mmCIF file of C-alpha atoms in Angstrom:
data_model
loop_
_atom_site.group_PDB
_atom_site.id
_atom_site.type_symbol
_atom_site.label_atom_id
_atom_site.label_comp_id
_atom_site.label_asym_id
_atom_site.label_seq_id
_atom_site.Cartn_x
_atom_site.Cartn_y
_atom_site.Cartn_z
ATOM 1 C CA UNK O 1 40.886 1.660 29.144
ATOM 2 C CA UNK O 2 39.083 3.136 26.398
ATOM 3 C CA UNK O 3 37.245 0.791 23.973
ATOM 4 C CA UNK O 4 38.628 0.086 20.100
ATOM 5 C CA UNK O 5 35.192 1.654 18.556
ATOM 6 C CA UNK O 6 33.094 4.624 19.629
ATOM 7 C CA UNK O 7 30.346 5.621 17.830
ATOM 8 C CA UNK O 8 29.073 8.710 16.310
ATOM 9 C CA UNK O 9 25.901 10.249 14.072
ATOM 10 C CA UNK O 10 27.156 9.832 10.210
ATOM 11 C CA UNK O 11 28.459 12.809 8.420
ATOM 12 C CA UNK O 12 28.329 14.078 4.835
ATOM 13 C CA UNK O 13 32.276 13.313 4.681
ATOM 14 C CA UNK O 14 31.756 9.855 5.842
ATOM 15 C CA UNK O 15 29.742 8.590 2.018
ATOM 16 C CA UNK O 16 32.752 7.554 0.450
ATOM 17 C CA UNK O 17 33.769 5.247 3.516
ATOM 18 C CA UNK O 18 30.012 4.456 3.665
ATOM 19 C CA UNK O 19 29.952 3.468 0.039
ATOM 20 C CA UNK O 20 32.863 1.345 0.355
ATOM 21 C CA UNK O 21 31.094 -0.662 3.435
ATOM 22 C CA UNK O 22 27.964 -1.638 1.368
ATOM 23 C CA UNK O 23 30.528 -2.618 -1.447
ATOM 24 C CA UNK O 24 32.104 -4.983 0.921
ATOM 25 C CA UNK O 25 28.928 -6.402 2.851
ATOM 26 C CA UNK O 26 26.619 -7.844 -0.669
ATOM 27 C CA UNK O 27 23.709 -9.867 -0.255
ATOM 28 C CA UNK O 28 25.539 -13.441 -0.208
ATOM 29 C CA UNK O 29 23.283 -16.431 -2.575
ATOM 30 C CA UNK O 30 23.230 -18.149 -5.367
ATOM 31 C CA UNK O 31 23.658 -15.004 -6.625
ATOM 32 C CA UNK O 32 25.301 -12.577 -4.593
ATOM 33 C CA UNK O 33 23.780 -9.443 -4.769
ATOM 34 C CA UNK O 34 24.758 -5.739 -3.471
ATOM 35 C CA UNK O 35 22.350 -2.420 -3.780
ATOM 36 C CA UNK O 36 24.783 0.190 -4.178
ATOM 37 C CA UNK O 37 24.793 4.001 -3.489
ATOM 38 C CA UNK O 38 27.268 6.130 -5.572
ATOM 39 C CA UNK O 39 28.144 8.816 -6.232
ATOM 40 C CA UNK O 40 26.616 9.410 -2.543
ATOM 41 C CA UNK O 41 25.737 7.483 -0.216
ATOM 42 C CA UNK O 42 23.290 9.906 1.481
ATOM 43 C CA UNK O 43 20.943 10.692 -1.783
ATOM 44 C CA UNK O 44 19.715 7.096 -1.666
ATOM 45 C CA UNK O 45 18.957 7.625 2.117
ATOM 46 C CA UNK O 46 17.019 10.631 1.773
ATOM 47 C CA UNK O 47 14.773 9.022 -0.501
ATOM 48 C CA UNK O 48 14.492 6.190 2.263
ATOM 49 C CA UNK O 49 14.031 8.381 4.939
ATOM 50 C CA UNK O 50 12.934 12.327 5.343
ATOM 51 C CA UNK O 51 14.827 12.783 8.861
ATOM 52 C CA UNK O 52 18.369 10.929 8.459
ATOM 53 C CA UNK O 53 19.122 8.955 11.353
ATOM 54 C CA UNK O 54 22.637 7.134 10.582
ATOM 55 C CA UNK O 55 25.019 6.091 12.926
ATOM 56 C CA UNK O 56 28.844 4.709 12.276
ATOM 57 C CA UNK O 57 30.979 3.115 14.975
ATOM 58 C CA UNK O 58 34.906 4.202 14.336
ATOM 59 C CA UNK O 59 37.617 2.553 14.816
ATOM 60 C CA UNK O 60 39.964 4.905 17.138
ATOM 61 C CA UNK O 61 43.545 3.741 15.856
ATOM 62 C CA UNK O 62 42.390 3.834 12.093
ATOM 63 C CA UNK O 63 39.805 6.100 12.338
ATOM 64 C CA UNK O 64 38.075 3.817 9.964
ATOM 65 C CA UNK O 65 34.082 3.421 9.514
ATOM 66 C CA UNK O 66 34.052 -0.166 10.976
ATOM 67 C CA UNK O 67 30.197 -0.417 11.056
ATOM 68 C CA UNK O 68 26.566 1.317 10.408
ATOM 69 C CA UNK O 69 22.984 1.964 10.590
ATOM 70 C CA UNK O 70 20.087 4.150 10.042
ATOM 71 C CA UNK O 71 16.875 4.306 11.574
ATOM 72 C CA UNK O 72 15.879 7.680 10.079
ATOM 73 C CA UNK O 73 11.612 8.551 9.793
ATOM 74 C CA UNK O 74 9.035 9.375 7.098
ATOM 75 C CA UNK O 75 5.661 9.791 6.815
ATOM 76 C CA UNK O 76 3.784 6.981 6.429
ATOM 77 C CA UNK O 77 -0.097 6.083 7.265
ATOM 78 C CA UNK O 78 -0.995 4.083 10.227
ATOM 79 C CA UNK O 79 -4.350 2.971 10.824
ATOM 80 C CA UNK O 80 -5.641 6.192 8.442
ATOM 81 C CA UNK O 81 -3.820 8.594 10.142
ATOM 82 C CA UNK O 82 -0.151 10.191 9.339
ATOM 83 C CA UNK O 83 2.678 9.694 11.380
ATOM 84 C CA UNK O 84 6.315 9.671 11.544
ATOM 85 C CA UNK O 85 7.554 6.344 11.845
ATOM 86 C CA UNK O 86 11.381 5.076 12.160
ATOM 87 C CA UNK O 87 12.217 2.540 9.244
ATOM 88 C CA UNK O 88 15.774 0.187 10.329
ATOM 89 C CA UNK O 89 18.068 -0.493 7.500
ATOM 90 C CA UNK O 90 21.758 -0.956 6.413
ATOM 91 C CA UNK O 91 22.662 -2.628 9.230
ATOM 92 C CA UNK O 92 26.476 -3.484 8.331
ATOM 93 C CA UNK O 93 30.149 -4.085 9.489
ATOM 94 C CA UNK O 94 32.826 -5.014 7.754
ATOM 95 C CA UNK O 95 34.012 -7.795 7.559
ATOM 96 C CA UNK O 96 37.463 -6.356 8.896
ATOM 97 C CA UNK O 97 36.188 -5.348 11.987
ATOM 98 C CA UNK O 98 33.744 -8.887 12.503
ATOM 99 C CA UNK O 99 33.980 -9.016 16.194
ATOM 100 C CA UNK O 100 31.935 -9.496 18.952
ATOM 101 C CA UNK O 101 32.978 -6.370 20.578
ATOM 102 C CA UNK O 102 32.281 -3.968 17.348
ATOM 103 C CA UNK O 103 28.704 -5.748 17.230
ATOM 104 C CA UNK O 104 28.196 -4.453 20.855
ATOM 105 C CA UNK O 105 29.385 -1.063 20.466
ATOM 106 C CA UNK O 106 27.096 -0.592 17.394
ATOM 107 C CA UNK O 107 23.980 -2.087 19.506
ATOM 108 C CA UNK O 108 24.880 -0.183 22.211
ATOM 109 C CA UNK O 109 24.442 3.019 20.551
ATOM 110 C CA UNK O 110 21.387 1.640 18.506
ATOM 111 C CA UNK O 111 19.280 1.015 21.857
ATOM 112 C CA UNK O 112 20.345 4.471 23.095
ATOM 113 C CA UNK O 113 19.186 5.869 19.530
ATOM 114 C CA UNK O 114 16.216 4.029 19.457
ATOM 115 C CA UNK O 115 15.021 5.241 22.550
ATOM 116 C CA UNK O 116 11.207 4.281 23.599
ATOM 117 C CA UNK O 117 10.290 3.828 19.923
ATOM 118 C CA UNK O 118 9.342 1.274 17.452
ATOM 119 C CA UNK O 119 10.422 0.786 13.550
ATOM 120 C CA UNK O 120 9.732 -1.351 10.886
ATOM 121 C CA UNK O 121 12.384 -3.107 8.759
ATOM 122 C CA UNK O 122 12.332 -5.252 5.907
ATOM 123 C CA UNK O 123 14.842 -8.468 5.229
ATOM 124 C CA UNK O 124 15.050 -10.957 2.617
ATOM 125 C CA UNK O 125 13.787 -14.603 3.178
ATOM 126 C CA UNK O 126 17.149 -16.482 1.827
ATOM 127 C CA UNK O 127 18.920 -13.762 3.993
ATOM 128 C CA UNK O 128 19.797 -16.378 7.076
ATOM 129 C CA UNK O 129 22.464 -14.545 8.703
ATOM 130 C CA UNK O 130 20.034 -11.300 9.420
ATOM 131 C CA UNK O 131 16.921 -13.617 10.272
ATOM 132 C CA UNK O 132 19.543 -15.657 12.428
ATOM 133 C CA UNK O 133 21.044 -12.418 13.858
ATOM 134 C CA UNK O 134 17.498 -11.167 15.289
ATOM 135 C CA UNK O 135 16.220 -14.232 16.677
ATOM 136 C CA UNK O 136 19.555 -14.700 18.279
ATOM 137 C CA UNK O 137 17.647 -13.173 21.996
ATOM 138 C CA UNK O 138 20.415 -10.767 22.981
ATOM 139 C CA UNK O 139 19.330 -8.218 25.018
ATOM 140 C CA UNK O 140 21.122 -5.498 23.518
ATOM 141 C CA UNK O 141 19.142 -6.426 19.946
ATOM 142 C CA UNK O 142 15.677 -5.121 19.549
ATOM 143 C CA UNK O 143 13.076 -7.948 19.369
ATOM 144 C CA UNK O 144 11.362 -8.104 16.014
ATOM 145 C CA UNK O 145 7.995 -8.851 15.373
ATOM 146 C CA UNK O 146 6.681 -10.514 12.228
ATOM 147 C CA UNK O 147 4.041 -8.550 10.584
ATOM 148 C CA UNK O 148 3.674 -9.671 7.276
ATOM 149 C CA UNK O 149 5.560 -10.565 3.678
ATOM 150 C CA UNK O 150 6.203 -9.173 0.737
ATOM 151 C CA UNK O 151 6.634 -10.357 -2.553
ATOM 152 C CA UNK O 152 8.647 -8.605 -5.039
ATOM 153 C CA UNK O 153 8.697 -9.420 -8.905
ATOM 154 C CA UNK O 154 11.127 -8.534 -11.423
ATOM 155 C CA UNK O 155 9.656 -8.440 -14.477
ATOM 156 C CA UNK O 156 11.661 -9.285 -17.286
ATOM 157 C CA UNK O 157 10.587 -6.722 -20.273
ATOM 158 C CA UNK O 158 10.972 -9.191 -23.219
ATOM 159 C CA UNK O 159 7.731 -8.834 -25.470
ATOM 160 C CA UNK O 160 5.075 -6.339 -25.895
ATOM 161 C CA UNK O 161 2.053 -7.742 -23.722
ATOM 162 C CA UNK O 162 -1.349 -7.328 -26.221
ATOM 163 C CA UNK O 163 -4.239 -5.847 -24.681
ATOM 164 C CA UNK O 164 -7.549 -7.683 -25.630
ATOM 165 C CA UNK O 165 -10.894 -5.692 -24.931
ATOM 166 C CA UNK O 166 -13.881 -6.476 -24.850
ATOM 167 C CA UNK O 167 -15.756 -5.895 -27.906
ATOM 168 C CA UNK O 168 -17.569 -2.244 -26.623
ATOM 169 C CA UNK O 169 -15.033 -1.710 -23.743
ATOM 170 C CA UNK O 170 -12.150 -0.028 -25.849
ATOM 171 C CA UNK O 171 -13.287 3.647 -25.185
ATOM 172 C CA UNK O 172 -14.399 2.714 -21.425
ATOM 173 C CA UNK O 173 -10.661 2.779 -19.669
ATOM 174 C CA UNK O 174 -8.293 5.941 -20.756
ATOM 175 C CA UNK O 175 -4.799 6.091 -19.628
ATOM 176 C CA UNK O 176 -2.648 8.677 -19.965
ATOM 177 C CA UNK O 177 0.879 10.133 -18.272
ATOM 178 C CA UNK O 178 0.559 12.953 -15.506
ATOM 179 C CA UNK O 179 1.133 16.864 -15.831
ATOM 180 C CA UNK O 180 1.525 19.292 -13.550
ATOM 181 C CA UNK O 181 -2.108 20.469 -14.173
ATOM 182 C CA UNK O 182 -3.130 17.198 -12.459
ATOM 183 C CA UNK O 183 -1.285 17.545 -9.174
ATOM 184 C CA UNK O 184 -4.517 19.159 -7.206
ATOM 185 C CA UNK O 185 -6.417 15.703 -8.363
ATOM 186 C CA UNK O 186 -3.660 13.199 -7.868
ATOM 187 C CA UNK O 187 -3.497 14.790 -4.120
ATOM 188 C CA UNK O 188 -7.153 14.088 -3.366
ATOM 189 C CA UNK O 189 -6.679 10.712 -5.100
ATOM 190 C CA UNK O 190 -3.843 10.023 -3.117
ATOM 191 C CA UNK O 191 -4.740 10.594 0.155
ATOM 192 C CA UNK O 192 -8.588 9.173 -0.126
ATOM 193 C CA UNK O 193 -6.465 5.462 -0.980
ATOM 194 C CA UNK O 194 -3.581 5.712 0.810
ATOM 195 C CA UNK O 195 -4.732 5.544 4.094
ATOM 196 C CA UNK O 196 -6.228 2.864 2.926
ATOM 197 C CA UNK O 197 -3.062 1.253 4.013
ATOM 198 C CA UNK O 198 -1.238 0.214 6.920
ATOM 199 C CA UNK O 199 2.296 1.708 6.175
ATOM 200 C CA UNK O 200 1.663 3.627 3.282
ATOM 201 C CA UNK O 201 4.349 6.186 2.502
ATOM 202 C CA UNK O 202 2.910 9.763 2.188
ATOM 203 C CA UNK O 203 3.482 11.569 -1.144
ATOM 204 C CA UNK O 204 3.647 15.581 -1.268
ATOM 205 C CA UNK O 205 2.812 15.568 -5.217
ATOM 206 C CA UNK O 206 4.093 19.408 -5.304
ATOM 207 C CA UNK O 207 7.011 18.444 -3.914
ATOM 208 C CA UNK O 208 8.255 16.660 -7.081
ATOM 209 C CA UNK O 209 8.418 20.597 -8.784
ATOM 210 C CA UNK O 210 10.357 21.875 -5.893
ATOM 211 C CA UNK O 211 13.726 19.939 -5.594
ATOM 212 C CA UNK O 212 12.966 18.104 -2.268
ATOM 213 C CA UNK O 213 15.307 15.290 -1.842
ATOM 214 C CA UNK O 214 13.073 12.744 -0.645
ATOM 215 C CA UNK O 215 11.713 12.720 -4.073
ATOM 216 C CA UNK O 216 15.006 12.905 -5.815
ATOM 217 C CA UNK O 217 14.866 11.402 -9.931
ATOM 218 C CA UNK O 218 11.036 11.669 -10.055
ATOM 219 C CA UNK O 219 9.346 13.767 -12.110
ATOM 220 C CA UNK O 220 5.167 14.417 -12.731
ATOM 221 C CA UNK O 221 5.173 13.110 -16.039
ATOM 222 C CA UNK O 222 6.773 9.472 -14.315
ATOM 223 C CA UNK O 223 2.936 8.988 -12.747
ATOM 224 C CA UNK O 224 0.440 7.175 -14.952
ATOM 225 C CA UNK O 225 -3.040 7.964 -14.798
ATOM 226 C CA UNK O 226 -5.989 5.802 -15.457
ATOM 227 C CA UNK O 227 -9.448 7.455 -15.872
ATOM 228 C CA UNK O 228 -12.838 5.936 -16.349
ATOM 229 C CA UNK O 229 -14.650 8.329 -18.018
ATOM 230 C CA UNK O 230 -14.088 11.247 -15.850
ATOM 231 C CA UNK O 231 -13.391 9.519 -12.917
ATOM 232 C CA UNK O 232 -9.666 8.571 -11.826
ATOM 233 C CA UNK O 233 -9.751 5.084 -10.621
ATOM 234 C CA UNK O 234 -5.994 4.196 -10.636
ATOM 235 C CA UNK O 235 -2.280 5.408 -10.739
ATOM 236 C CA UNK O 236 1.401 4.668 -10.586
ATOM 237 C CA UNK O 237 4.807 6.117 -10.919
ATOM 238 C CA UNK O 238 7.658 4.500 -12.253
ATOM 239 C CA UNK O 239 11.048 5.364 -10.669
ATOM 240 C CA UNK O 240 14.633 5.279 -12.402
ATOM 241 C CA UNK O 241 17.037 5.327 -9.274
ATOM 242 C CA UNK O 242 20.241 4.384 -11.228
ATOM 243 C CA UNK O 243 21.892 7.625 -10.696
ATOM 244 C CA UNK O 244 21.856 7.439 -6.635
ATOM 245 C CA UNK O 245 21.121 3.497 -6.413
ATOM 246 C CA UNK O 246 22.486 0.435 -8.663
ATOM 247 C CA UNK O 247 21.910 -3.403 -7.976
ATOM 248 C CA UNK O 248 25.169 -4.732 -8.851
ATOM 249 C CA UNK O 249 25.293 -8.555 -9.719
ATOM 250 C CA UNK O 250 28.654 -9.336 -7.726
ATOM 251 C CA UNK O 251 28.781 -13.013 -8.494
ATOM 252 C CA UNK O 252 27.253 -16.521 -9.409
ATOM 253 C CA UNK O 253 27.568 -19.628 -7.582
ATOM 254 C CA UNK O 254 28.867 -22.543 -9.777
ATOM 255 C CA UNK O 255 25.362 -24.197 -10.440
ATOM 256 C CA UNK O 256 23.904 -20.844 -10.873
ATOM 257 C CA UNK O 257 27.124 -19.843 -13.477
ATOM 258 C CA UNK O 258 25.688 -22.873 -15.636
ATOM 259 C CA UNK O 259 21.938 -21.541 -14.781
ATOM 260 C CA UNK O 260 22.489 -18.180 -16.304
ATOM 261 C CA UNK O 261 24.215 -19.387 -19.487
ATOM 262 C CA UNK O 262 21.526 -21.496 -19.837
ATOM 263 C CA UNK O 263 18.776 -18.418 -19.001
ATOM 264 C CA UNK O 264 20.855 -16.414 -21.448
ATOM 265 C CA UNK O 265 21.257 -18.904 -24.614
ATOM 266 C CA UNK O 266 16.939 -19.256 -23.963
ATOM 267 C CA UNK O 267 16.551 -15.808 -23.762
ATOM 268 C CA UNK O 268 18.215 -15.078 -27.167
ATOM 269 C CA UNK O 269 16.369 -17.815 -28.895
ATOM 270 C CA UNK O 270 12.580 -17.264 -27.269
ATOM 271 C CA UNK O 271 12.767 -13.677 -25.584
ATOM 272 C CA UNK O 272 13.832 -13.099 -22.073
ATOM 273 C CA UNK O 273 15.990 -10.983 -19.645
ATOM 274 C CA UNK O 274 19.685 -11.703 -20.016
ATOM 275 C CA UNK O 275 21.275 -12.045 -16.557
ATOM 276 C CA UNK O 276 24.137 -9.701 -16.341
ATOM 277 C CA UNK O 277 28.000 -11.069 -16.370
ATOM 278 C CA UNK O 278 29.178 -11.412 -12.913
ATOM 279 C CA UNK O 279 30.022 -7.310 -11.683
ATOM 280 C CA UNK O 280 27.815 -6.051 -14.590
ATOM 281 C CA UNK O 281 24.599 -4.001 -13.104
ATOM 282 C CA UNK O 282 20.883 -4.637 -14.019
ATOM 283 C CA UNK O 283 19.144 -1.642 -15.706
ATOM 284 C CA UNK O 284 15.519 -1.490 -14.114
ATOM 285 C CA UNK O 285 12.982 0.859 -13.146
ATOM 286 C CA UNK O 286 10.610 0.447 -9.622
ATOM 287 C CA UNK O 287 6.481 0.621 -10.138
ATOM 288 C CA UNK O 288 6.035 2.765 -6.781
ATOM 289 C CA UNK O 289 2.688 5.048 -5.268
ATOM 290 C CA UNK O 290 0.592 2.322 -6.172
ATOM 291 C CA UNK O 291 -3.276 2.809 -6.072
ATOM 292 C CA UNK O 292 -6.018 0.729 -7.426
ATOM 293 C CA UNK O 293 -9.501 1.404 -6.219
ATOM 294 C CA UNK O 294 -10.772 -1.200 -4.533
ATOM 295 C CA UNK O 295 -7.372 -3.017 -5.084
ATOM 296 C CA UNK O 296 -9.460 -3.748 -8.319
ATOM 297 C CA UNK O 297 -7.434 -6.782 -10.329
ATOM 298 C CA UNK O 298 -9.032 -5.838 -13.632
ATOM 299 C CA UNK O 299 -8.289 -2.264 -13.309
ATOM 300 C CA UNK O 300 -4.637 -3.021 -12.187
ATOM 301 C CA UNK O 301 -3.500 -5.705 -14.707
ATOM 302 C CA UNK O 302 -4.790 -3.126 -16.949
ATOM 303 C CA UNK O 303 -2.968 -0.522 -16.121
ATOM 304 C CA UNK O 304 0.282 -2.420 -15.374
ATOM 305 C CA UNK O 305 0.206 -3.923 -19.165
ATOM 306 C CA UNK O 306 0.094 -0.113 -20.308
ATOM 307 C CA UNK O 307 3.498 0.792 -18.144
ATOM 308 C CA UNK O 308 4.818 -2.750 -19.122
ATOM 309 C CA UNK O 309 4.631 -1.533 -22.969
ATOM 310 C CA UNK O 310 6.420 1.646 -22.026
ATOM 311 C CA UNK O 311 9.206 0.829 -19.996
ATOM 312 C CA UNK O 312 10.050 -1.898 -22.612
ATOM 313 C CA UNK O 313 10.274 1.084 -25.418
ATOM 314 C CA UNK O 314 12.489 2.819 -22.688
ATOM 315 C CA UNK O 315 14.636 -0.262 -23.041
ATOM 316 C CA UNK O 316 15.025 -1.080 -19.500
ATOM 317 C CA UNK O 317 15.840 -4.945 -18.584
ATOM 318 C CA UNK O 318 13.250 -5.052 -15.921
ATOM 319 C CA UNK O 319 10.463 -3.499 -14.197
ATOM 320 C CA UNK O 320 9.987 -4.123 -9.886
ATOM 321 C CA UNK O 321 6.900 -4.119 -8.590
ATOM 322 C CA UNK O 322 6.149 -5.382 -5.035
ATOM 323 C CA UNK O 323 2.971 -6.208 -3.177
ATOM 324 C CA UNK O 324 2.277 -8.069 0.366
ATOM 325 C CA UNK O 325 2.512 -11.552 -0.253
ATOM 326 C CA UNK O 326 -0.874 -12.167 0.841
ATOM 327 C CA UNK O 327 -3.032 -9.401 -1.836
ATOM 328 C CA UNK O 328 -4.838 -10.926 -4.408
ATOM 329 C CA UNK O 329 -3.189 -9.442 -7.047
ATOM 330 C CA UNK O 330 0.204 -11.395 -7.307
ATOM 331 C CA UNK O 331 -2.069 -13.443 -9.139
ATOM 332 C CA UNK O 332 -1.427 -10.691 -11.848
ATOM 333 C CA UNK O 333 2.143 -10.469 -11.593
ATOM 334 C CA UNK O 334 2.629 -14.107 -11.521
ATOM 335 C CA UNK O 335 1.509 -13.895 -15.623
ATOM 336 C CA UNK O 336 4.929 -12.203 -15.877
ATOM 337 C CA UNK O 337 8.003 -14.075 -16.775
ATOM 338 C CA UNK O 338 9.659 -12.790 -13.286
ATOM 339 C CA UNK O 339 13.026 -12.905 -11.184
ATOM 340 C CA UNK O 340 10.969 -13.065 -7.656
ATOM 341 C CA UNK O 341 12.281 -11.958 -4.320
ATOM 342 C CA UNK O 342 10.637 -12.686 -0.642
ATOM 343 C CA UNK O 343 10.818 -10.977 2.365
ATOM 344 C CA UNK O 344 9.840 -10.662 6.019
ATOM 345 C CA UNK O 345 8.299 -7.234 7.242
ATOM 346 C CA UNK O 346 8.984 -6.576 11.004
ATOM 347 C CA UNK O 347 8.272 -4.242 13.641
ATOM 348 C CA UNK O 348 11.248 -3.844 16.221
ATOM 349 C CA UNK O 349 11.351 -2.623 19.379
ATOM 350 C CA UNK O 350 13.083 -2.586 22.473
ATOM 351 C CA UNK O 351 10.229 -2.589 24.514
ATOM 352 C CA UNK O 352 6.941 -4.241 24.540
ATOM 353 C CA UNK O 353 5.288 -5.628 21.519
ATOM 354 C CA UNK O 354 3.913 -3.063 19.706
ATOM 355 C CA UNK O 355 1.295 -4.970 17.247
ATOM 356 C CA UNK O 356 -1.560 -4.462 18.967
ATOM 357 C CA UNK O 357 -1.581 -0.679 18.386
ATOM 358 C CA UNK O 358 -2.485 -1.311 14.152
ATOM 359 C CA UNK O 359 -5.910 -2.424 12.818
ATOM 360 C CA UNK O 360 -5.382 -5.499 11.092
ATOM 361 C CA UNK O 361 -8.590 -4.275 8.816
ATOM 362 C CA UNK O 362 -6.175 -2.326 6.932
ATOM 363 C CA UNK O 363 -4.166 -4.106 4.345
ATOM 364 C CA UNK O 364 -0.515 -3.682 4.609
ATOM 365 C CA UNK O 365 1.718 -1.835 1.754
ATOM 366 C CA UNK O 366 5.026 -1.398 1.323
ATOM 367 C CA UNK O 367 6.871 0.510 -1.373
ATOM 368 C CA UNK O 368 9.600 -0.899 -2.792
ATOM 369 C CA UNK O 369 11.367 1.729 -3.804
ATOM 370 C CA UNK O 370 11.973 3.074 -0.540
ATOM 371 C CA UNK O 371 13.275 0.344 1.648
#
């Protein structure tokens, strides 16, 4: 007897069925949450991944998309080097099709996928039901290995934040937006810090002038320089994704209903982000390609307080910016009035632990805007 589900690699005809899964599988809390992907559900992948890797399991009588994932590659830097590595995500099924049996279709065809290699993943501390999910010990579920935090702030953008040099300093430390003549220097930059990093994504700074969907919304002038004298010392990027990725806020539980009116009546009074009405979406933009030399706190709370003041004259709600949990520079963020988010970074596999194969000397980093 043939099973209910089979499952098959995702096709471009699948997005709107795709979009309508995420819709109906938010991020349940005190405030539900859901990260959505219209107009198409693949553009937001291929900035998450540069080889797609998404899978659907179908139901045969409906022919409906009952569940999905993706464990697509990119470029990243491990221990110095470059490598393609698989990142797990959008693990979902709807909640029509909640059955034991769907759950074991979709792992089924996510060990076969999987093969002999590892990925990382990323899930949100208050998110029990995933964190329950993977320690649950079936053997048709990867095992997943912890291997570090992150800690994501959402900084409201309320006030202007008021530099204060040093009397002598003021000429010392000049920042300035990105042009296309810089690309040959942000390059060398770019790859002398990055791998830096354990995990670092890899950025192909020509790219950005030639269409490639893994860059998709960026443009040069989005990067931030900061020079010191001559000498570039730091940069960022700053990312609008709201035309391929929203964060809708779905809904409020009661206490937090009465929280947020309370949030909003303070914000009008003293300054402060309003929380959107339940449905309404939050306009931000994501800090992302991140790199400080000598993860220098002086030079980065610098340099943040100059993209701060600009993205508040862009009139955005918020600005994201993410960091391990462990580097020393939260310290900086944490001066921010901030809507903070935790998570768990994991490496999966179905085989044996693969942990041992990264030098810990090398500080993890994960980029926000592509998980």
């Amino acid at each position: 007897m043939a099973s209910r589900f089979y499952t098959r690699p995702a096709q471009e005809n699948d997005s709107d069925e795709l979009i309508a899964l995420i819709a109906a599988t938010p991020q349940v809390g005190a405030i539900t949450i859901n990260f959505e992907r219209t107009p198409d559900f693949f553009m937001a992948t291929k900035v998450v991944t540069q080889i797609l890797d998404v899978w659907v399991a179908i139901e045969r009588e409906s022919d409906r998309v009952a569940a999905m994932f993706s464990i697509g590659q990119r470029d990243v830097y491990v221990n110095g080097g470059r490598q393609k590595v698989r990142y797990g995500n959008d693990l979902r099924i709807h909640p029509d099709f909640k059955s034991g049996r769907t759950l074991f279709n979709l792992l089924k065809c996510y060990r076969k996928a999987m093969g002999s290699d590892w990925m990382q993943t990323v899930i949100l501390s208050d998110n029990d039901a995933s964190l329950n999910s993977i320690g649950s010990g079936r053997s048709i579920t990867p095992t997943y290995y912890d291997f570090g935090e992150m800690t994501t702030h959402m900084l409201y953008l309320t006030n202007p934040r008021l530099t204060m040099p040093r009397p002598g300093s003021e000429s010392k430390f000049n920042i300035r937006k990105a042009d296309h003549n810089d690309i040959d220097l942000m390059q060398v930059f770019f790859e002398q810090q990055a791998k830096t990093k354990q995990f670092y994504p890899h950025y192909d700074f020509i790219k950005l002038l030639n269409g490639d969907e893994y860059y998709r919304g960026l443009v040069i002038s989005n990067y931030y320089l900061m020079f010191e004298g001559n000498n570039l010392v730091a940069m960022a990027g700053i990312w609008d994704q709201s035309s391929f990725k929203q964060t809708r806020f779905v809904a409020y539980s009661k206490l937090m209903s009465v929280a947020r009116l309370l949030n909003n009546a303070y914000s009008k009074l003293f300054g402060g982000m309003m929380l959107p009405k339940a449905g309404d979406k939050l306009s931000y933009v994501s800090l992302h390609s991140l790199l400080v030399i000598n993860d220098d706190e002086k030079l980065f709370s610098r340099l943040l307080q100059y993209i701060y003041n600009d993205c508040l004259a862009l009139n955005y709600q918020a600005l994201v910016c993410g960091l391990p949990s462990l580097d020393a520079r939260q310290r900086i963020l944490e001066q921010y009035r901030s809507k903070v988010l935790h998570s768990k970074h994991f490496i999966a596999s179905y085989h044996d632990d693969p942990r041992h194969k990264f030098d810990t000397t090398y500080p993890l980093y994960l980029e926000p805007a592509r998980l």
